[in-house]
Coordinates of C-alpha atoms and ligand atoms in Angstrom, one line a residue:
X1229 CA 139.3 -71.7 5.8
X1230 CA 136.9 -74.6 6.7
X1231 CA 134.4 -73.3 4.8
X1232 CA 136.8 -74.0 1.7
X1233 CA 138.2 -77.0 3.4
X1234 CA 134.6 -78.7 3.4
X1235 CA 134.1 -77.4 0.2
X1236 CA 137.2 -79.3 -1.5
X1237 CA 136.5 -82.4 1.2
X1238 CA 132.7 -82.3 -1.1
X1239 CA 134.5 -82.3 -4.6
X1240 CA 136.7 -84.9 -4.0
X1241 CA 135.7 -87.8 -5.7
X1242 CA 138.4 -90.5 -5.3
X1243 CA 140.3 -91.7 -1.9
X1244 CA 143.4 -90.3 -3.7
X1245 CA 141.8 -86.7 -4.4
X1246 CA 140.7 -86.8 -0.6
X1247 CA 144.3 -87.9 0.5
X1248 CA 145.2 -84.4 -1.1
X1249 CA 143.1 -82.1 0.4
X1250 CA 143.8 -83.9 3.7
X1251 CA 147.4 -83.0 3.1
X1252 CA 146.5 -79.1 2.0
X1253 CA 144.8 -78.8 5.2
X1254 CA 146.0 -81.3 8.4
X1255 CA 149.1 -82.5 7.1
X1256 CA 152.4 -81.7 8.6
X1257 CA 153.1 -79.0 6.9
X1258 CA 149.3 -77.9 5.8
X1259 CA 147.5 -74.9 6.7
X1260 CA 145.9 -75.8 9.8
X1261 CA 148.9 -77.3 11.1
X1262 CA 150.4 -73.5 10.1
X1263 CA 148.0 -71.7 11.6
X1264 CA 149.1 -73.7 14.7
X1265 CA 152.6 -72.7 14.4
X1266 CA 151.5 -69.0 14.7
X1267 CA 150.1 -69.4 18.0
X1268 CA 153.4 -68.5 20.1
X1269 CA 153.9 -65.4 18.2
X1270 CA 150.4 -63.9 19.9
X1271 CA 150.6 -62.3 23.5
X1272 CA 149.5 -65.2 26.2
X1273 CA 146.4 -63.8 26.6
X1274 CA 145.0 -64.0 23.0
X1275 CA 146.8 -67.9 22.5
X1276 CA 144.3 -69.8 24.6
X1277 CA 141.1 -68.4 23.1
X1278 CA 143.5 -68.5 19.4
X1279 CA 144.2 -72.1 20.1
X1280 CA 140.8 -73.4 20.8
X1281 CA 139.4 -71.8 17.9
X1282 CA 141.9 -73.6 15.9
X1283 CA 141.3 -77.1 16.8
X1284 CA 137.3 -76.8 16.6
X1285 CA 138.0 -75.9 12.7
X1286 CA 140.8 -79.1 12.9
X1287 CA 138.2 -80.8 14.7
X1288 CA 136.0 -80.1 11.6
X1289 CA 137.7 -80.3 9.1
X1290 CA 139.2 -84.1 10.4
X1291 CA 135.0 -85.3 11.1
X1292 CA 134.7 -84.4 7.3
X1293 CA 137.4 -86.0 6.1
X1294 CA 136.7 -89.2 8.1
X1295 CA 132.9 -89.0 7.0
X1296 CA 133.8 -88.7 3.1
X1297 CA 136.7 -91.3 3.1
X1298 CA 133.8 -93.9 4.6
X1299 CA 131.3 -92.4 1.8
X1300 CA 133.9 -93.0 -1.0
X1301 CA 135.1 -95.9 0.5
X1302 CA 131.3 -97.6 0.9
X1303 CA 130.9 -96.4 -3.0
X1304 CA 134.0 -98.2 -4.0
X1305 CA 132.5 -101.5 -2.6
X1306 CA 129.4 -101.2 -3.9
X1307 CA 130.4 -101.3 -7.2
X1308 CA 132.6 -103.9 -6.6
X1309 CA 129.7 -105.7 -5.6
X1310 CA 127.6 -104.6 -8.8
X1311 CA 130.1 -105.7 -10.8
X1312 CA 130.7 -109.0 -9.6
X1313 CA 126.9 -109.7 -9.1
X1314 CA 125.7 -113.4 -9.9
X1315 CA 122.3 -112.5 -11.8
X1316 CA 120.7 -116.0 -10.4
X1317 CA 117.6 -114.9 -12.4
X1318 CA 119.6 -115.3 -15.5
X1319 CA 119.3 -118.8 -17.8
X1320 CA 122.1 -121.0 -17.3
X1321 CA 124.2 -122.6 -19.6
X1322 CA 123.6 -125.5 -21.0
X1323 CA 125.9 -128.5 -20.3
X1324 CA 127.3 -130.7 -22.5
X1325 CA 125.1 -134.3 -22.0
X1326 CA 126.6 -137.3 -21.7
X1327 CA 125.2 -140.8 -22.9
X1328 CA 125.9 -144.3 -23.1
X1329 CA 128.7 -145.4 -25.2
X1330 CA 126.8 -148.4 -27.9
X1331 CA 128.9 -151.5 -27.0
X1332 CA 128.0 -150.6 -23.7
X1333 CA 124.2 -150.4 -24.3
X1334 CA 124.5 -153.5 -26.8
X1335 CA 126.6 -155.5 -23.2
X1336 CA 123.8 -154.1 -21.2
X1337 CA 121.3 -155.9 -23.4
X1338 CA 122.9 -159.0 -23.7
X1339 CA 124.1 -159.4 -19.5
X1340 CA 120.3 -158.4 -18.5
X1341 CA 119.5 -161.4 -21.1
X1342 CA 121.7 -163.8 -19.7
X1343 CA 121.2 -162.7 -16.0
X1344 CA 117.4 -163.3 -16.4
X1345 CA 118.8 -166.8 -17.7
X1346 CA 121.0 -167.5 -14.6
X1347 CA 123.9 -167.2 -15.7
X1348 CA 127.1 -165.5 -13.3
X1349 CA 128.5 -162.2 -14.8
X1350 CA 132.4 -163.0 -14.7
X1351 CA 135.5 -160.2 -15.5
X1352 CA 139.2 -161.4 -16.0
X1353 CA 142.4 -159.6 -17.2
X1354 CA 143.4 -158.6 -20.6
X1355 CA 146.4 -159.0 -19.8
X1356 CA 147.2 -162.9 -20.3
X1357 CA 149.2 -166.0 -19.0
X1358 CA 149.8 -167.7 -23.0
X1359 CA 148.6 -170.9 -21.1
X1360 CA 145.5 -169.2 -20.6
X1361 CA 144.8 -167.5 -24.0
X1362 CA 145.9 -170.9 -25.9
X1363 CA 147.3 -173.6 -24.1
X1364 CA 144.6 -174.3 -22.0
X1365 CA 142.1 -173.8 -24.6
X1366 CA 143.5 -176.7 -26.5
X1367 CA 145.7 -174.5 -28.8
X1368 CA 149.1 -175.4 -28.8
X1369 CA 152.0 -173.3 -30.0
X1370 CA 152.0 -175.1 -33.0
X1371 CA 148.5 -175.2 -34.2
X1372 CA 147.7 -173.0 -36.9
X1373 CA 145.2 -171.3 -35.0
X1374 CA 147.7 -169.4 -34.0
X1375 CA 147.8 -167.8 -36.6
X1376 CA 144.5 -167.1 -37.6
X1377 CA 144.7 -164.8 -34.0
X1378 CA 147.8 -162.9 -34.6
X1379 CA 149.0 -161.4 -30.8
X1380 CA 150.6 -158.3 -29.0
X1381 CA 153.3 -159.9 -27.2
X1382 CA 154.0 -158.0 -23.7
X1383 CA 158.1 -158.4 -23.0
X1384 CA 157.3 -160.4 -19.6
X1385 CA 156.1 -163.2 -22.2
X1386 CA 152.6 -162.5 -21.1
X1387 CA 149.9 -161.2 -24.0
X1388 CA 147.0 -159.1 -24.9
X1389 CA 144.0 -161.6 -24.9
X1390 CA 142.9 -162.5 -28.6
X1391 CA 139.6 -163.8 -27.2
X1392 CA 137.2 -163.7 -23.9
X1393 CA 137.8 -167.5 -23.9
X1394 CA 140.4 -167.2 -21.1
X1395 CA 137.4 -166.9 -18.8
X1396 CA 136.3 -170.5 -19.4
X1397 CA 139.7 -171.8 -18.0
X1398 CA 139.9 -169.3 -15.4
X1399 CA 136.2 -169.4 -14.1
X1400 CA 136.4 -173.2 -14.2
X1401 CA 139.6 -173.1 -12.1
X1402 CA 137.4 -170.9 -9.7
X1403 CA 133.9 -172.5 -9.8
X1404 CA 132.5 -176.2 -9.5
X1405 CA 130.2 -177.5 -12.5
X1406 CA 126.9 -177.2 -12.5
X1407 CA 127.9 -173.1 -13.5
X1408 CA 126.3 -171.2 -16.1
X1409 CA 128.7 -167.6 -16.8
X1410 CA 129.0 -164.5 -19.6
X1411 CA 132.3 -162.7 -19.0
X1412 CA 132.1 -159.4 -21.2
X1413 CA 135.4 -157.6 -22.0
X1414 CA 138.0 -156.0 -24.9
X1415 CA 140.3 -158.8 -26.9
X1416 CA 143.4 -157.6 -28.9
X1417 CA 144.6 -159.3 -32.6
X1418 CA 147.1 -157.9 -34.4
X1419 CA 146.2 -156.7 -37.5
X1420 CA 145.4 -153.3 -39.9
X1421 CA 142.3 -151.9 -39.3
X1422 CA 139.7 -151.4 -41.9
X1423 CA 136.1 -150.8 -41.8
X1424 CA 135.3 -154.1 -40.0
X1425 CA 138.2 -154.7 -38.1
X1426 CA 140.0 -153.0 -35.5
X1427 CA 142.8 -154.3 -33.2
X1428 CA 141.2 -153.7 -29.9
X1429 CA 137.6 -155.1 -30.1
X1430 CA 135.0 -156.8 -27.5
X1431 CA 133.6 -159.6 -26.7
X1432 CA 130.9 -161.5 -24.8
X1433 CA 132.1 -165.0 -23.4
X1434 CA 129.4 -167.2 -22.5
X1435 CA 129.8 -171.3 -20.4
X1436 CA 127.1 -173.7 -19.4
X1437 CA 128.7 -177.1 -17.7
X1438 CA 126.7 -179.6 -16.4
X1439 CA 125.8 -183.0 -16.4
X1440 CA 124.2 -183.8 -20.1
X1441 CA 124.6 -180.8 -21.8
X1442 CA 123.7 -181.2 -25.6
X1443 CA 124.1 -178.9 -28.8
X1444 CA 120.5 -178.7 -28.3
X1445 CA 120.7 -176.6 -25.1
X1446 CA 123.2 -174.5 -27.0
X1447 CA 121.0 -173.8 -30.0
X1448 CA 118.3 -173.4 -28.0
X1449 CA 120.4 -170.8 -25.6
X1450 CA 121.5 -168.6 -28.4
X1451 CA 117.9 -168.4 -30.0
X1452 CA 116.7 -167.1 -26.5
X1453 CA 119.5 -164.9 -27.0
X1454 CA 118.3 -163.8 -30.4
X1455 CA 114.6 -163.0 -29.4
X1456 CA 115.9 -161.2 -26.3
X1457 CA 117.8 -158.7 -28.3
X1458 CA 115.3 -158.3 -31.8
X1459 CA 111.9 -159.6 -30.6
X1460 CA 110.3 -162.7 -31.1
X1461 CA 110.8 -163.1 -34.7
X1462 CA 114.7 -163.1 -34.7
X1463 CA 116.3 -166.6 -36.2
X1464 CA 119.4 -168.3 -35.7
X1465 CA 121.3 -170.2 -37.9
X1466 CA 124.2 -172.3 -37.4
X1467 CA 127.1 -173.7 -40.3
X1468 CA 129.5 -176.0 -38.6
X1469 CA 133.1 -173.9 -38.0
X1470 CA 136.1 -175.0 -36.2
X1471 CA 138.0 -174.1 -33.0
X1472 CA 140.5 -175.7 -31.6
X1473 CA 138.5 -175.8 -27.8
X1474 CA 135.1 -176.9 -29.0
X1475 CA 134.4 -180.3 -30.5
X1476 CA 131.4 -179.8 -32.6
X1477 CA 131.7 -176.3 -33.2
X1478 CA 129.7 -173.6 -35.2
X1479 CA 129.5 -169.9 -36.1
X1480 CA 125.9 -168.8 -35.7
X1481 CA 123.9 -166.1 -37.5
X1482 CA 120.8 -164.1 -36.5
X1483 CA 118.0 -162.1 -38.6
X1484 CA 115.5 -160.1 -37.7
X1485 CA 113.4 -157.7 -39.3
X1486 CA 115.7 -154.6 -39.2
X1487 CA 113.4 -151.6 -38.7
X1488 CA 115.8 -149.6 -40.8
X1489 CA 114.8 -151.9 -43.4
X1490 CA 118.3 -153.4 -43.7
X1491 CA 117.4 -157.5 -43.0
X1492 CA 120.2 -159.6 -43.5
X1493 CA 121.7 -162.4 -41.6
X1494 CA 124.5 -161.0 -39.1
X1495 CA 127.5 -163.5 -38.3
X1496 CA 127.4 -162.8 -34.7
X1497 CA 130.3 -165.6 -33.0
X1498 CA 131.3 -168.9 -33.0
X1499 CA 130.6 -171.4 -30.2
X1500 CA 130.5 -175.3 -29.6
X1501 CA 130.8 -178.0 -27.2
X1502 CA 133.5 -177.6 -24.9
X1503 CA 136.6 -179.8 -26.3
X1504 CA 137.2 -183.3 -23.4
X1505 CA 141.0 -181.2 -23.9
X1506 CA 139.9 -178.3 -22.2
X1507 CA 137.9 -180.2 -19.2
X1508 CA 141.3 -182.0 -19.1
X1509 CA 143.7 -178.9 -18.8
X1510 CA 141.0 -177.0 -16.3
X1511 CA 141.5 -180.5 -14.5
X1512 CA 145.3 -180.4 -14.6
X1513 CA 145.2 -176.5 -13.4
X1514 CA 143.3 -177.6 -10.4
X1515 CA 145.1 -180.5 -9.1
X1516 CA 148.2 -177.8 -9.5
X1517 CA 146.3 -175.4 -7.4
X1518 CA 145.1 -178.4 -4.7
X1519 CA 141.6 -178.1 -5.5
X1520 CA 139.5 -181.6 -6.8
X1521 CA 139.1 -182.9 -10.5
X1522 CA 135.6 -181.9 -11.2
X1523 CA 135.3 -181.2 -14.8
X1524 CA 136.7 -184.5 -16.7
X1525 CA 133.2 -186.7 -17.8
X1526 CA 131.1 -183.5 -17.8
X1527 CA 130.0 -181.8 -21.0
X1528 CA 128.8 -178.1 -22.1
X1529 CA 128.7 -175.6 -24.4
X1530 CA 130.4 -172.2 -24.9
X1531 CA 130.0 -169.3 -27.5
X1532 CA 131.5 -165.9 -28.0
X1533 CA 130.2 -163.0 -29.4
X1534 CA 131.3 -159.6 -31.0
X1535 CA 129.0 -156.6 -29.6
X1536 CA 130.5 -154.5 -32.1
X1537 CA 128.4 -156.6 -35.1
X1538 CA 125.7 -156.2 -33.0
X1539 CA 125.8 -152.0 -32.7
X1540 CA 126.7 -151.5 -35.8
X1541 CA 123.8 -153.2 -37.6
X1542 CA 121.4 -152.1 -34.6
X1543 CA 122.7 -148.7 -35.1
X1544 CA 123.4 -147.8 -38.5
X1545 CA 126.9 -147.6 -38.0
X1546 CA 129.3 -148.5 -41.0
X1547 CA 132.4 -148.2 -39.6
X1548 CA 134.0 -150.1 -36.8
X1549 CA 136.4 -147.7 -36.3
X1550 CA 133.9 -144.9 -35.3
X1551 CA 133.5 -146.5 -31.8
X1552 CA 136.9 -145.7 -30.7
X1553 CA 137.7 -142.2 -32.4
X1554 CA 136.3 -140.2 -29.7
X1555 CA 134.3 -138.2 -31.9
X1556 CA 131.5 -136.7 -29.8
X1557 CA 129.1 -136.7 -32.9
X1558 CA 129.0 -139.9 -32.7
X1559 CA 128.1 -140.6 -28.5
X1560 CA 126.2 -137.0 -29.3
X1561 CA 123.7 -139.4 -31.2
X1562 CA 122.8 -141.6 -28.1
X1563 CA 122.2 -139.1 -25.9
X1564 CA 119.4 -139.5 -23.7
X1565 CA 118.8 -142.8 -24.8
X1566 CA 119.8 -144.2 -21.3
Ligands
LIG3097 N1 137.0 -167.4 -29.0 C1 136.4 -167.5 -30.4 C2 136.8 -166.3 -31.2 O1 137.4 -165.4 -30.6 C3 134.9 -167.5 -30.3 C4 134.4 -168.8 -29.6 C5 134.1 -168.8 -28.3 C6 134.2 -169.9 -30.4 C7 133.6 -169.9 -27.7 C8 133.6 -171.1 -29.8 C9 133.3 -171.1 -28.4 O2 136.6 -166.2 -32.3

């Protein structure tokens, strides 16, 4: 009998086929436990010697068992292992790169420009006081400029910014002339979208105030500003324009020789002296606040700026709205071009 039971203990090849033969053979009703069960039907004499016997072939049989339900159990985790190997010697997959979104390499361009000029980097909300958006920049609710910057009302009365101009009130209310600041940031008009316009945008905001500040440090700022982003043979060129909070004021146009072989002067922003109405309001907002009236008697410039311009002739792109679409195809293009 053990001779067979080690033989079946050796065939079996799963834990459940070895549950089975354990059963046959040591279970509660199997044949060794049987074979037990005969023992008080012998004379006393022969049931000792009977007995003994017995258990060395339990004894057996049980050390098999044990040893082949480690075996199969060891194989059972070794291919569990095999299977859920990591091969580290195998290539890895590649990951998706990232890269710089244009507008922000174009603002990257311009703020290391303007830095290396001295200017302050500034950041304010686009979400707006109306006396911060228009009022203080000399636009009142009747002035027809209103119009010409049509505006997402919020329901609090407040607004999406039409312009990065809110930072000359608000740095002014914050900082004592002589200052010299960009603000970068997205603006919001109200209208449909078409190749060239969109209604969320950006701008760069830039403010010099000082004592004596002329047109000529202006001009003279945004053909720096020129050369720093096309080389030194980029010109400006500046028509007279009209906002409300500048007093001369201009839109001003660059060209350079477009290595894509598309040279053409690019309308970049308008800019000007900074209106006497706006020193005045900044004036008023301070004594409000507590703080000194600093600004009346001084003059200075400011411009503003659309990066998008900027990218899209840079870049080759024709279409304002690609910026925004969240088409990777389009970021694909940039990437590793940090
Ligand atoms: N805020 C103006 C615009 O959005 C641009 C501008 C800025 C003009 C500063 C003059 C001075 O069109």
């Amino acid at each position: 009998m053990q001779e067979q039971a080690i033989q079946d203990i050796h065939a079996a090849e799963t834990l459940e086929a070895l549950q089975a033969v354990k059963t046959r053979y040591v279970g509660k009703s199997g044949l060794v436990t049987k074979e037990l069960g005969t023992l008080g039907k012998l004379p006393p004499e022969e049931r000792k010697a009977r007995g003994a016997e017995i258990n060395v072939v339990r004894a057996a049989i049980q050390a098999a068992l044990d040893e082949k339900e480690a075996a199969l159990k060891r194989a059972a985790l070794d291919a569990r292992l095999a299977s859920e190997a990591v091969d580290v010697t195998l290539p890895g997959l590649p990951l998706p790169a990232g890269g710089l979104h244009p507008i922000s390499r174009v603002y990257d361009d311009l703020i290391g420009i303007f830095t290396r000029m001295g200017y302050e980097v500034a950041e304010g909300p686009e979400v707006e006081e109306e006396h911060y958006n228009f009022e203080a920049l000399n636009i009142p609710w009747y002035h027809p400029a209103r119009e010409l910057q049509d505006t997402f009302w919020l329901e609090d009365g407040r607004l999406l910014r039409t312009h990065t101009s809110n930072m000359q009130i608000r740095y002014m209310l914050e900082h004592e002339p002589p200052l010299k600041m960009v603000s970068r940031g997205k603006v919001y008009r109200f209208e449909a979208t078409d190749a060239t316009h969109e209604a969320m945008f950006h701008q760069l905001e830039g403010l010099v105030v000082g004592e004596g500040i002329s047109m000529a440090d202006l001009k003279g700022t945004i053909a720096e500003m020129a050369r720093g982003l096309y080389g030194a043979s980029a010109k400006v060129r500046f028509q007279p324009s009209y906002y409300p909070f500048v007093e001369p004021g201009a839109d001003f146009a660059v060209y350079w020789d477009n290595p894509r072989g598309e040279s053409k002067w690019l309308e970049l922003g308008g800019c000007g002296m900074v209106h006497p109405n706006v020193f005045k309001a900044v004036d008023d907002l301070r004594e409000a606040a507590g703080k000194e009236r600093v600004y009346e008697g001084k003059t200075g410039f400011a411009f503003g700026l659309g990066p998008e311009r900027i990218a899209m002739l840079k870049y080759g792109i024709p279409d304002i709205r690609y910026f925004y679409a969240n088409d990777p195809r389009v970021i694909g293009q940039f990437r590793g071009e940090l």
